[in-house]
């Protein structure tokens, strides 16, 4: 069993001893983690570590070769990606995947499709995402493909939030963005967390993500190489060791 995330609060997500292979080659082995409601957990690690694969496994986009994923007490193994999305897990993949030929408004409507029927007023949710992300307030009829990288990232997160998730999976939200824009994206993630949504944040910017998150895991070579948080200070030498003990490639900072 993975260590319990925060004392006394039952987790909403349990990843249990998960393995994923691509054509027989292991990409994840024995990966276990839990997330409590409203918690931010960072996954850092070098290129090819399996970070994106972990998010795809949770979304049921990639099949598990062993292990289980428990969401609010039920296994996600029988679920399709669509069903996972409707059950309260929203996913912003690496590279954003907004629809460039559609307008901002049309992209947002696609997010609202996965909104559970039990959710509160959509107009209220739209007001909240518009207050979080200036790109939406600036004009809903603009073509998404004409937005800057930072604006597209805001739109991708806004679209995910309109599905009213209890858990948001973010794959490298800072990738390719200027430092000021990255700060703005992290500020929005803080507001999302403060509104009660748990976040699983995959980031190459290890130090920034680990300082921001409640807890952090270093994934390297498909294994969880180390865990940080629970009040322990983040020792950068220990982070580097976790990167290099399990992989030969990248630098721990970025
Ligand atoms: N569709 C696929 N088919 C075959 N191999 C894959 C596929 N997707 C990923 N892999 C391999 O699985 C391993 C983990 O990849 P993954 O994309 O999960 O890593 P990552 O930690 O997200 O890397 P990055 O930081 O570059 O985004 C890598 O060796 C990668 O080459
Ligand atoms: Mg990746």
Coordinates of C-alpha atoms and ligand atoms in Angstrom, one line a residue:
X1 CA 0.0 0.0 0.0
X2 CA 1.2 3.5 -0.7
X3 CA 1.8 5.9 2.2
X4 CA -1.3 7.8 3.2
X5 CA -1.3 11.3 1.8
X6 CA -2.5 13.4 4.6
X7 CA -3.4 12.2 8.1
X8 CA -7.0 11.1 8.6
X9 CA -8.4 12.1 5.2
X10 CA -9.4 9.2 2.9
X11 CA -7.8 9.5 -0.5
X12 CA -10.0 10.2 -3.6
X13 CA -7.4 8.5 -5.8
X14 CA -5.3 5.4 -5.2
X15 CA -2.8 4.2 -7.8
X16 CA -1.9 0.7 -6.7
X17 CA 1.3 -1.1 -7.9
X18 CA 0.6 0.0 -11.5
X19 CA 2.7 -1.3 -14.5
X20 CA 2.3 -0.1 -18.1
X21 CA 4.2 -1.5 -21.1
X22 CA 4.6 -0.3 -24.7
X23 CA 5.0 -3.4 -26.9
X24 CA 6.4 -5.4 -24.1
X25 CA 8.9 -2.6 -22.9
X26 CA 8.1 -1.4 -19.4
X27 CA 7.2 2.3 -19.1
X28 CA 5.9 2.1 -15.5
X29 CA 6.6 -0.5 -12.9
X30 CA 5.2 -0.9 -9.4
X31 CA 3.9 2.7 -9.2
X32 CA 1.7 3.5 -6.2
X33 CA 0.5 6.9 -5.0
X34 CA -2.6 8.4 -3.3
X35 CA -4.2 11.8 -3.5
X36 CA -6.4 13.3 -0.9
X37 CA -9.3 15.7 -1.7
X38 CA -8.0 19.2 -2.5
X39 CA -4.3 18.1 -2.4
X40 CA -1.6 19.1 -5.0
X41 CA 0.8 16.3 -5.7
X42 CA 3.7 17.0 -8.1
X43 CA 5.3 14.3 -10.3
X44 CA 8.7 15.3 -11.5
X45 CA 11.4 13.4 -13.3
X46 CA 13.6 13.3 -16.4
X47 CA 12.4 12.9 -20.0
X48 CA 11.0 9.4 -20.7
X49 CA 10.5 8.7 -17.0
X50 CA 6.9 7.7 -17.5
X51 CA 5.2 10.9 -16.2
X52 CA 2.8 11.3 -19.1
X53 CA 2.2 7.5 -19.2
X54 CA 1.0 7.7 -15.6
X55 CA -1.6 10.3 -16.4
X56 CA -2.7 8.4 -19.5
X57 CA -3.0 5.2 -17.3
X58 CA -5.3 7.1 -14.8
X59 CA -7.4 8.4 -17.7
X60 CA -7.6 4.8 -19.1
X61 CA -6.0 6.0 -22.4
X62 CA -3.2 3.4 -21.9
X63 CA -4.0 -0.1 -20.5
X64 CA -2.4 -1.3 -17.4
X65 CA -0.4 -4.6 -17.6
X66 CA -0.9 -5.0 -13.8
X67 CA -2.1 -3.0 -10.8
X68 CA -5.3 -1.1 -10.1
X69 CA -6.5 2.5 -10.0
X70 CA -9.2 3.3 -7.4
X71 CA -11.2 6.4 -7.8
X72 CA -13.6 7.3 -4.9
X73 CA -13.6 3.6 -3.9
X74 CA -14.2 2.1 -7.3
X75 CA -11.7 0.6 -9.8
X76 CA -11.2 2.5 -13.0
X77 CA -10.1 -0.6 -14.8
X78 CA -13.5 -1.3 -16.5
X79 CA -13.9 2.4 -17.4
X80 CA -13.5 4.1 -20.8
X81 CA -11.6 7.4 -21.0
X82 CA -15.0 9.1 -21.5
X83 CA -16.4 7.5 -18.4
X84 CA -13.4 8.6 -16.4
X85 CA -13.8 12.2 -17.6
X86 CA -17.5 12.1 -16.5
X87 CA -16.6 10.7 -13.1
X88 CA -14.8 13.9 -12.1
X89 CA -11.2 13.5 -13.4
X90 CA -10.2 16.2 -16.0
X91 CA -7.0 15.9 -18.0
X92 CA -5.0 18.6 -19.8
X93 CA -2.5 16.6 -21.9
X94 CA 1.1 17.6 -22.8
X95 CA 0.9 20.1 -25.6
X96 CA -2.6 21.3 -24.6
X97 CA -4.6 19.9 -27.5
X98 CA -7.0 22.7 -27.8
X99 CA -8.9 22.9 -31.1
X100 CA -7.2 25.7 -33.0
X101 CA -9.8 25.9 -35.7
X102 CA -12.5 26.4 -33.1
X103 CA -13.2 29.6 -31.2
X104 CA -12.5 30.0 -27.5
X105 CA -16.2 29.6 -26.8
X106 CA -16.5 26.4 -28.8
X107 CA -13.5 24.9 -27.0
X108 CA -15.1 25.8 -23.6
X109 CA -18.3 24.1 -24.7
X110 CA -16.4 20.9 -25.4
X111 CA -15.2 20.9 -21.8
X112 CA -18.7 21.4 -20.4
X113 CA -19.8 18.2 -22.3
X114 CA -18.1 16.0 -19.6
X115 CA -19.9 17.9 -16.8
X116 CA -21.8 15.6 -14.4
X117 CA -25.5 16.2 -14.3
X118 CA -25.2 16.7 -10.5
X119 CA -23.0 19.7 -11.0
X120 CA -24.0 23.2 -10.0
X121 CA -24.9 26.0 -12.4
X122 CA -22.8 26.1 -15.6
X123 CA -23.1 29.9 -15.8
X124 CA -21.5 30.2 -12.4
X125 CA -18.7 27.9 -13.4
X126 CA -18.2 29.9 -16.6
X127 CA -18.0 33.1 -14.5
X128 CA -15.4 31.6 -12.3
X129 CA -13.1 30.4 -15.1
X130 CA -13.4 33.8 -16.8
X131 CA -12.3 35.4 -13.6
X132 CA -9.4 33.0 -13.4
X133 CA -8.2 33.3 -17.0
X134 CA -8.1 36.7 -18.7
X135 CA -8.0 35.0 -22.2
X136 CA -11.6 34.1 -21.8
X137 CA -12.7 37.6 -20.6
X138 CA -10.8 39.0 -23.6
X139 CA -13.1 37.5 -26.2
X140 CA -14.8 34.2 -26.7
X141 CA -15.2 34.5 -30.5
X142 CA -11.4 34.5 -31.2
X143 CA -10.0 31.5 -33.0
X144 CA -8.1 29.4 -30.4
X145 CA -5.3 28.7 -32.9
X146 CA -4.4 32.5 -33.0
X147 CA -3.8 32.6 -29.2
X148 CA -0.3 32.7 -27.7
X149 CA 1.1 29.6 -26.0
X150 CA 0.2 30.9 -22.5
X151 CA -3.3 31.8 -23.6
X152 CA -3.8 28.3 -25.1
X153 CA -2.6 26.8 -21.8
X154 CA -5.2 28.9 -19.9
X155 CA -7.9 27.8 -22.4
X156 CA -6.9 24.2 -22.0
X157 CA -7.1 24.4 -18.2
X158 CA -10.4 26.4 -18.4
X159 CA -11.9 23.8 -20.7
X160 CA -11.0 21.1 -18.2
X161 CA -12.4 23.0 -15.3
X162 CA -15.8 23.3 -17.0
X163 CA -16.1 19.5 -16.6
X164 CA -16.4 20.3 -12.8
X165 CA -13.5 17.9 -11.8
X166 CA -12.6 16.9 -8.3
X167 CA -9.2 16.0 -9.6
X168 CA -7.3 17.8 -12.4
X169 CA -4.4 16.1 -14.2
X170 CA -2.0 18.6 -15.7
X171 CA 0.8 17.4 -18.0
X172 CA 3.6 20.0 -18.2
X173 CA 1.5 23.2 -18.0
X174 CA 4.6 25.4 -18.1
X175 CA 6.2 23.8 -21.2
X176 CA 7.3 26.4 -23.7
X177 CA 6.0 29.4 -21.7
X178 CA 7.8 32.6 -20.7
X179 CA 8.6 32.9 -16.9
X180 CA 6.0 35.5 -16.2
X181 CA 3.3 33.5 -17.9
X182 CA 4.5 30.4 -15.9
X183 CA 4.0 32.3 -12.7
X184 CA 0.5 33.2 -13.8
X185 CA -0.3 29.6 -14.6
X186 CA 0.9 28.5 -11.2
X187 CA -1.2 31.2 -9.5
X188 CA -4.3 29.9 -11.3
X189 CA -3.4 26.3 -10.1
X190 CA -3.3 27.7 -6.6
X191 CA -6.7 29.2 -7.0
X192 CA -8.0 25.9 -8.4
X193 CA -6.6 24.1 -5.4
X194 CA -8.1 26.7 -3.0
X195 CA -11.5 26.0 -4.6
X196 CA -11.2 22.4 -3.5
X197 CA -10.0 20.6 -6.6
X198 CA -7.1 18.1 -6.2
X199 CA -4.3 18.5 -8.7
X200 CA -1.8 15.9 -10.0
X201 CA 0.8 18.2 -11.6
X202 CA 3.5 16.7 -13.9
X203 CA 6.4 19.1 -14.4
X204 CA 9.9 19.2 -15.8
X205 CA 10.4 22.4 -13.7
X206 CA 11.2 20.2 -10.7
X207 CA 12.1 22.8 -8.1
X208 CA 9.2 25.1 -8.8
X209 CA 6.6 22.3 -8.8
X210 CA 8.0 20.7 -5.7
X211 CA 7.9 24.0 -3.8
X212 CA 4.4 24.6 -4.9
X213 CA 2.9 21.1 -4.2
X214 CA 1.8 19.6 -0.9
X215 CA 3.8 16.5 -1.8
X216 CA 6.0 15.4 -4.6
X217 CA 7.2 12.2 -6.2
X218 CA 10.2 11.7 -8.4
X219 CA 9.6 9.3 -11.2
X220 CA 12.7 8.0 -13.0
X221 CA 13.0 5.0 -15.3
X222 CA 9.3 4.1 -14.7
X223 CA 9.8 3.8 -10.9
X224 CA 9.1 6.1 -8.0
X225 CA 12.6 6.9 -7.0
X226 CA 11.7 9.2 -4.0
X227 CA 8.9 10.9 -2.3
X228 CA 9.0 14.4 -0.7
X229 CA 6.6 16.4 1.4
X230 CA 4.8 15.7 4.6
X231 CA 6.5 18.7 6.1
X232 CA 10.0 17.6 5.1
X233 CA 12.2 20.3 3.5
X234 CA 13.1 19.6 -0.2
X235 CA 16.8 18.7 -0.3
X236 CA 17.9 19.4 -3.9
X237 CA 20.8 17.0 -3.6
X238 CA 18.4 14.3 -2.7
X239 CA 16.2 15.2 -5.7
X240 CA 19.2 15.0 -8.0
X241 CA 20.2 11.6 -6.6
X242 CA 16.6 10.3 -7.3
X243 CA 16.9 11.5 -10.9
X244 CA 20.3 10.0 -11.5
X245 CA 20.1 6.7 -9.5
X246 CA 17.3 5.5 -11.8
X247 CA 18.1 7.1 -15.1
X248 CA 21.1 8.3 -17.0
X249 CA 19.7 11.2 -19.0
X250 CA 18.6 14.6 -17.7
X251 CA 19.4 17.3 -15.2
X252 CA 17.1 17.6 -12.1
X253 CA 16.6 21.3 -12.6
X254 CA 14.8 22.8 -15.5
Ligands
LIG1 N1 3.0 5.4 -27.5 C1 4.2 4.9 -27.2 N2 4.7 3.8 -27.8 C2 5.9 3.3 -27.4 N3 6.7 3.9 -26.4 C3 6.2 4.9 -25.8 C4 4.9 5.5 -26.1 N4 4.7 6.6 -25.3 C5 5.8 6.7 -24.5 N5 6.7 5.7 -24.8 C6 7.9 5.4 -24.1 O1 7.6 5.2 -22.7 C7 8.6 5.9 -21.8 C8 7.8 6.9 -20.9 O2 7.3 7.9 -21.8 P1 6.5 9.1 -21.2 O3 6.0 9.9 -22.3 O4 5.5 8.6 -20.2 O5 7.6 9.9 -20.4 P2 7.6 11.4 -19.8 O6 8.2 11.2 -18.4 O7 6.3 12.0 -19.9 O8 8.7 12.1 -20.7 P3 8.8 13.7 -21.1 O9 9.3 14.4 -19.9 O10 9.7 13.7 -22.3 O11 7.4 14.1 -21.4 C9 9.6 6.5 -22.8 O12 10.6 5.6 -22.9 C10 8.9 6.6 -24.1 O13 9.7 6.6 -25.2
LIG2 MG1 5.6 13.6 -20.8

